[in-house]
Coordinates of N, CA and C and ligand atoms in Angstrom, one line a residue:
M1 N 13.7 13.1 22.4 CA 14.3 12.4 21.2 C 13.9 10.9 21.3
M2 N 13.4 10.4 20.1 CA 13.0 9.0 20.0 C 13.6 8.4 18.8
K3 N 14.0 7.1 18.9 CA 14.6 6.4 17.7 C 13.7 5.3 17.4
T4 N 13.4 5.2 16.1 CA 12.5 4.1 15.6 C 13.4 3.3 14.6
S5 N 13.4 2.0 14.7 CA 14.1 1.1 13.8 C 13.1 0.6 12.7
M6 N 13.6 0.5 11.5 CA 12.7 0.0 10.4 C 13.6 -0.5 9.3
V7 N 13.0 -1.3 8.4 CA 13.6 -1.8 7.2 C 13.0 -1.1 6.0
C8 N 13.8 -0.5 5.2 CA 13.3 0.2 4.0 C 12.8 -0.9 3.0
I9 N 11.6 -0.7 2.5 CA 11.0 -1.6 1.6 C 10.9 -1.0 0.2
A10 N 11.6 0.1 0.0 CA 11.6 0.7 -1.4 C 12.3 0.0 -2.4
C11 N 13.2 -0.9 -2.1 CA 13.9 -1.8 -3.1 C 14.3 -3.1 -2.4
P12 N 14.7 -4.1 -3.1 CA 15.0 -5.4 -2.5 C 16.2 -5.4 -1.5
L13 N 17.0 -4.4 -1.5 CA 18.2 -4.4 -0.6 C 17.8 -4.4 0.8
G14 N 16.6 -3.8 1.2 CA 16.1 -3.8 2.5 C 17.0 -3.3 3.6
C15 N 17.5 -2.0 3.4 CA 18.4 -1.4 4.3 C 17.8 -1.3 5.7
K16 N 18.6 -1.6 6.8 CA 18.1 -1.5 8.1 C 18.4 0.0 8.5
M17 N 17.3 0.7 8.9 CA 17.5 2.2 9.1 C 17.0 2.5 10.5
E18 N 17.5 3.7 11.0 CA 16.9 4.2 12.2 C 16.4 5.6 11.9
V19 N 15.3 6.0 12.4 CA 14.7 7.3 12.2 C 14.6 8.0 13.6
E20 N 15.4 9.1 13.7 CA 15.4 9.8 15.0 C 14.4 10.9 14.9
T21 N 13.5 11.0 15.9 CA 12.5 12.1 15.9 C 12.9 13.2 16.8
I22 N 13.1 14.4 16.3 CA 13.5 15.5 17.1 C 12.4 16.5 17.2
T23 N 11.9 16.7 18.5 CA 10.8 17.6 18.7 C 11.2 18.8 19.6
N24 N 11.7 19.8 19.0 CA 12.0 21.0 19.7 C 11.4 22.2 19.0
G25 N 10.1 22.3 19.2 CA 9.3 23.3 18.4 C 8.7 22.7 17.2
N26 N 9.6 22.5 16.2 CA 9.2 21.8 15.0 C 9.6 20.3 15.1
T27 N 8.8 19.4 14.5 CA 9.3 18.0 14.5 C 10.1 17.8 13.3
R28 N 11.3 17.2 13.5 CA 12.2 16.8 12.4 C 12.5 15.4 12.5
Y29 N 12.9 14.8 11.4 CA 13.3 13.4 11.4 C 14.7 13.2 10.7
I30 N 15.5 12.5 11.4 CA 16.9 12.2 10.8 C 17.0 10.7 10.6
V31 N 17.2 10.4 9.3 CA 17.2 9.0 8.9 C 18.7 8.6 8.7
T32 N 19.0 7.4 9.3 CA 20.4 6.9 9.1 C 20.3 5.4 8.7
G33 N 21.3 4.9 8.0 CA 21.3 3.5 7.6 C 20.9 3.3 6.2
N34 N 20.3 4.3 5.6 CA 19.8 4.2 4.2 C 21.0 4.3 3.2
K35 N 21.0 3.5 2.2 CA 22.0 3.6 1.2 C 21.7 4.5 0.0
C36 N 20.5 5.1 0.0 CA 20.2 6.1 -1.1 C 19.1 7.0 -0.6
P37 N 18.8 8.1 -1.3 CA 17.8 9.1 -0.9 C 16.4 8.5 -0.8
R38 N 16.1 7.5 -1.5 CA 14.7 6.9 -1.4 C 14.5 6.4 0.0
G39 N 15.5 5.9 0.7 CA 15.4 5.4 2.0 C 15.0 6.5 3.0
E40 N 15.6 7.7 2.8 CA 15.2 8.8 3.7 C 13.8 9.2 3.5
K41 N 13.4 9.3 2.2 CA 12.0 9.6 1.9 C 11.0 8.6 2.5
Y42 N 11.4 7.3 2.4 CA 10.5 6.2 2.9 C 10.5 6.4 4.5
G43 N 11.6 6.6 5.1 CA 11.6 6.7 6.6 C 10.8 7.8 7.1
V44 N 10.8 9.0 6.5 CA 10.0 10.1 6.9 C 8.6 9.9 6.7
K45 N 8.3 9.3 5.5 CA 6.8 9.0 5.2 C 6.3 7.9 6.2
E46 N 7.1 7.0 6.5 CA 6.7 5.9 7.4 C 6.3 6.5 8.8
M47 N 7.0 7.6 9.2 CA 6.8 8.3 10.5 C 5.5 9.2 10.4
T48 N 5.3 9.7 9.2 CA 4.2 10.8 9.1 C 2.9 10.3 8.5
N49 N 3.0 9.5 7.4 CA 1.8 9.0 6.7 C 2.2 7.7 6.1
P50 N 2.2 6.6 6.8 CA 2.6 5.3 6.2 C 1.5 4.8 5.3
T51 N 1.9 4.3 4.1 CA 1.0 3.8 3.1 C 1.5 2.5 2.6
R52 N 0.6 1.7 2.0 CA 1.0 0.4 1.4 C 0.1 0.2 0.1
M53 N 0.7 -0.4 -0.9 CA 0.0 -1.0 -2.0 C -0.7 -2.2 -1.5
V54 N -2.0 -2.4 -1.9 CA -2.7 -3.6 -1.5 C -2.9 -4.5 -2.7
T55 N -2.5 -5.8 -2.6 CA -2.8 -6.8 -3.6 C -3.6 -7.9 -2.9
S56 N -4.6 -8.3 -3.6 CA -5.5 -9.4 -3.1 C -6.3 -10.0 -4.2
T57 N -7.4 -10.7 -3.9 CA -8.2 -11.3 -4.9 C -9.7 -11.0 -4.5
V58 N -10.5 -11.1 -5.6 CA -12.0 -11.0 -5.4 C -12.7 -12.1 -6.0
K59 N -13.9 -12.4 -5.6 CA -14.7 -13.5 -6.2 C -15.1 -13.1 -7.6
I60 N -15.1 -14.2 -8.4 CA -15.5 -14.0 -9.8 C -16.3 -15.3 -10.3
K61 N -17.4 -15.1 -11.0 CA -18.2 -16.2 -11.6 C -17.9 -16.2 -13.1
N62 N -18.3 -17.3 -13.7 CA -18.1 -17.5 -15.1 C -16.7 -17.3 -15.6
A63 N -15.7 -17.8 -14.8 CA -14.3 -17.7 -15.2 C -13.7 -19.0 -14.9
H64 N -12.4 -19.3 -15.3 CA -11.8 -20.6 -15.1 C -11.3 -20.7 -13.7
L65 N -11.2 -19.6 -12.9 CA -10.8 -19.7 -11.5 C -11.9 -19.0 -10.7
S66 N -12.0 -19.2 -9.4 CA -13.0 -18.6 -8.6 C -12.7 -17.2 -8.0
R67 N -11.4 -16.9 -8.1 CA -10.9 -15.6 -7.6 C -10.0 -14.9 -8.6
L68 N -10.3 -13.5 -8.7 CA -9.5 -12.7 -9.7 C -8.5 -11.9 -8.9
P69 N -7.2 -11.9 -9.3 CA -6.2 -11.1 -8.6 C -6.4 -9.6 -8.9
V70 N -6.3 -8.7 -7.9 CA -6.4 -7.3 -8.1 C -5.4 -6.6 -7.2
R71 N -5.2 -5.3 -7.5 CA -4.3 -4.4 -6.7 C -4.9 -3.0 -6.7
T72 N -4.4 -2.3 -5.7 CA -4.8 -0.8 -5.7 C -3.9 -0.1 -6.8
S73 N -4.5 1.0 -7.3 CA -3.8 1.7 -8.3 C -2.7 2.6 -7.7
D74 N -2.7 2.8 -6.4 CA -1.6 3.5 -5.7 C -1.6 3.0 -4.2
A75 N -0.7 3.5 -3.5 CA -0.6 3.1 -2.1 C -1.7 3.7 -1.3
I76 N -2.3 3.0 -0.3 CA -3.3 3.6 0.5 C -2.8 3.7 1.9
P77 N -3.4 4.6 2.7 CA -2.9 4.7 4.1 C -3.0 3.4 4.9
K78 N -2.0 3.1 5.7 CA -2.0 1.8 6.4 C -3.2 1.6 7.2
D79 N -3.8 2.6 7.8 CA -4.9 2.4 8.7 C -6.2 2.2 7.9
K80 N -6.2 2.2 6.6 CA -7.4 1.9 5.8 C -7.3 0.5 5.2
I81 N -6.3 -0.2 5.5 CA -6.1 -1.5 4.8 C -7.2 -2.5 5.2
F82 N -7.6 -2.5 6.5 CA -8.7 -3.4 7.0 C -10.0 -3.1 6.3
E83 N -10.3 -1.8 6.2 CA -11.6 -1.4 5.5 C -11.5 -1.8 4.0
C84 N -10.3 -1.6 3.4 CA -10.1 -2.0 2.0 C -10.4 -3.5 1.8
M85 N -9.9 -4.3 2.7 CA -10.1 -5.8 2.6 C -11.6 -6.1 2.8
K86 N -12.3 -5.4 3.6 CA -13.7 -5.6 3.8 C -14.5 -5.3 2.5
E87 N -14.1 -4.2 1.8 CA -14.7 -3.8 0.5 C -14.4 -4.9 -0.5
L88 N -13.2 -5.4 -0.6 CA -12.8 -6.5 -1.5 C -13.6 -7.8 -1.3
E89 N -13.8 -8.1 0.0 CA -14.5 -9.3 0.3 C -15.9 -9.3 -0.2
A90 N -16.5 -8.1 -0.3 CA -17.9 -7.9 -0.7 C -18.1 -7.9 -2.2
V91 N -17.0 -7.9 -3.0 CA -17.1 -7.8 -4.4 C -17.5 -9.2 -5.0
Q92 N -18.4 -9.2 -6.0 CA -18.7 -10.5 -6.7 C -18.8 -10.1 -8.2
L93 N -17.9 -10.5 -8.9 CA -17.8 -10.2 -10.4 C -18.4 -11.3 -11.2
D94 N -18.7 -10.9 -12.5 CA -19.1 -11.8 -13.5 C -18.0 -11.7 -14.6
G95 N -17.4 -12.8 -15.0 CA -16.5 -12.7 -16.1 C -17.2 -12.5 -17.5
P96 N -16.5 -12.0 -18.5 CA -15.0 -11.9 -18.5 C -14.6 -10.5 -18.0
I97 N -13.4 -10.5 -17.4 CA -12.7 -9.3 -16.9 C -11.4 -9.2 -17.6
K98 N -11.0 -8.0 -18.1 CA -9.7 -7.8 -18.7 C -8.7 -7.2 -17.8
V99 N -7.4 -7.5 -17.9 CA -6.4 -6.9 -17.1 C -6.5 -5.4 -17.2
G100 N -6.4 -4.7 -16.1 CA -6.5 -3.2 -16.1 C -7.9 -2.7 -15.9
D101 N -8.9 -3.6 -16.0 CA -10.3 -3.1 -15.7 C -10.4 -2.6 -14.3
V102 N -11.2 -1.5 -14.1 CA -11.4 -1.0 -12.7 C -12.5 -1.8 -12.1
I103 N -12.1 -2.4 -10.9 CA -13.0 -3.2 -10.2 C -13.8 -2.4 -9.1
I104 N -13.1 -1.5 -8.4 CA -13.7 -0.6 -7.5 C -13.2 0.8 -7.9
K105 N -14.1 1.8 -8.2 CA -13.6 3.1 -8.5 C -13.6 3.9 -7.2
N106 N -12.6 4.8 -7.0 CA -12.5 5.7 -5.8 C -12.7 4.9 -4.5
L107 N -11.9 3.9 -4.3 CA -11.9 3.1 -3.1 C -12.0 4.0 -1.8
L108 N -13.0 3.8 -1.0 CA -13.1 4.5 0.3 C -13.0 6.0 0.2
G109 N -13.3 6.5 -1.0 CA -13.2 8.0 -1.2 C -11.7 8.5 -1.3
L110 N -10.8 7.5 -1.5 CA -9.3 7.9 -1.5 C -8.8 8.3 -2.8
E111 N -9.7 8.4 -3.8 CA -9.3 8.7 -5.2 C -8.2 7.7 -5.7
I112 N -8.4 6.4 -5.3 CA -7.5 5.3 -5.7 C -8.5 4.2 -6.1
D113 N -8.2 3.6 -7.3 CA -9.0 2.5 -7.8 C -8.4 1.1 -7.4
V114 N -9.3 0.1 -7.5 CA -8.8 -1.3 -7.4 C -8.9 -1.8 -8.8
I115 N -7.8 -2.3 -9.4 CA -7.8 -2.8 -10.8 C -7.5 -4.3 -10.9
A116 N -8.0 -4.9 -11.9 CA -7.7 -6.3 -12.2 C -6.2 -6.4 -12.7
T117 N -5.5 -7.4 -12.2 CA -4.1 -7.6 -12.6 C -4.0 -8.9 -13.5
R118 N -5.2 -9.4 -14.0 CA -5.2 -10.5 -14.9 C -6.5 -10.6 -15.6
S119 N -6.5 -11.0 -16.9 CA -7.7 -11.2 -17.6 C -8.2 -12.6 -17.2
M120 N -9.6 -12.7 -17.1 CA -10.1 -13.9 -16.7 C -11.6 -14.1 -17.2
Ligands
LIG201 S1 17.6 2.9 1.3 FE1 17.8 2.8 -1.0 S2 19.1 1.1 -1.3 FE2 18.4 0.9 0.8 S3 16.5 -0.4 0.6 FE3 15.8 1.7 0.5 S4 15.7 2.2 -1.7 FE4 17.0 0.3 -1.4

């Protein structure tokens, strides 16, 4: 039996939770400290397949700023964030770009896109 402490980031309340891992044949997780069911879902996911939305910026020419804000269209596995940032660093755009434009299609083969969050 193992206990992991974590803070739920599914809403601004930030409940302090504990996830108990029970391994007797099948692995089960018991989440405590959550104020709603989303916390339980988050706690189990964090133990099995942690993911995060990525927000960042990429280089852009012919625009009034030198970097365009972008985000992933969905959460990506936490262990892919470093590779994702390397992909974003290699991007060089030419303006104009509209909010919602796809900047990188199928990022790292994850079937998730990187999209512009601002027109520029
Ligand atoms: S457990 Fe529910 S109330 Fe608590 S931070 Fe997560 S989403 Fe918010």
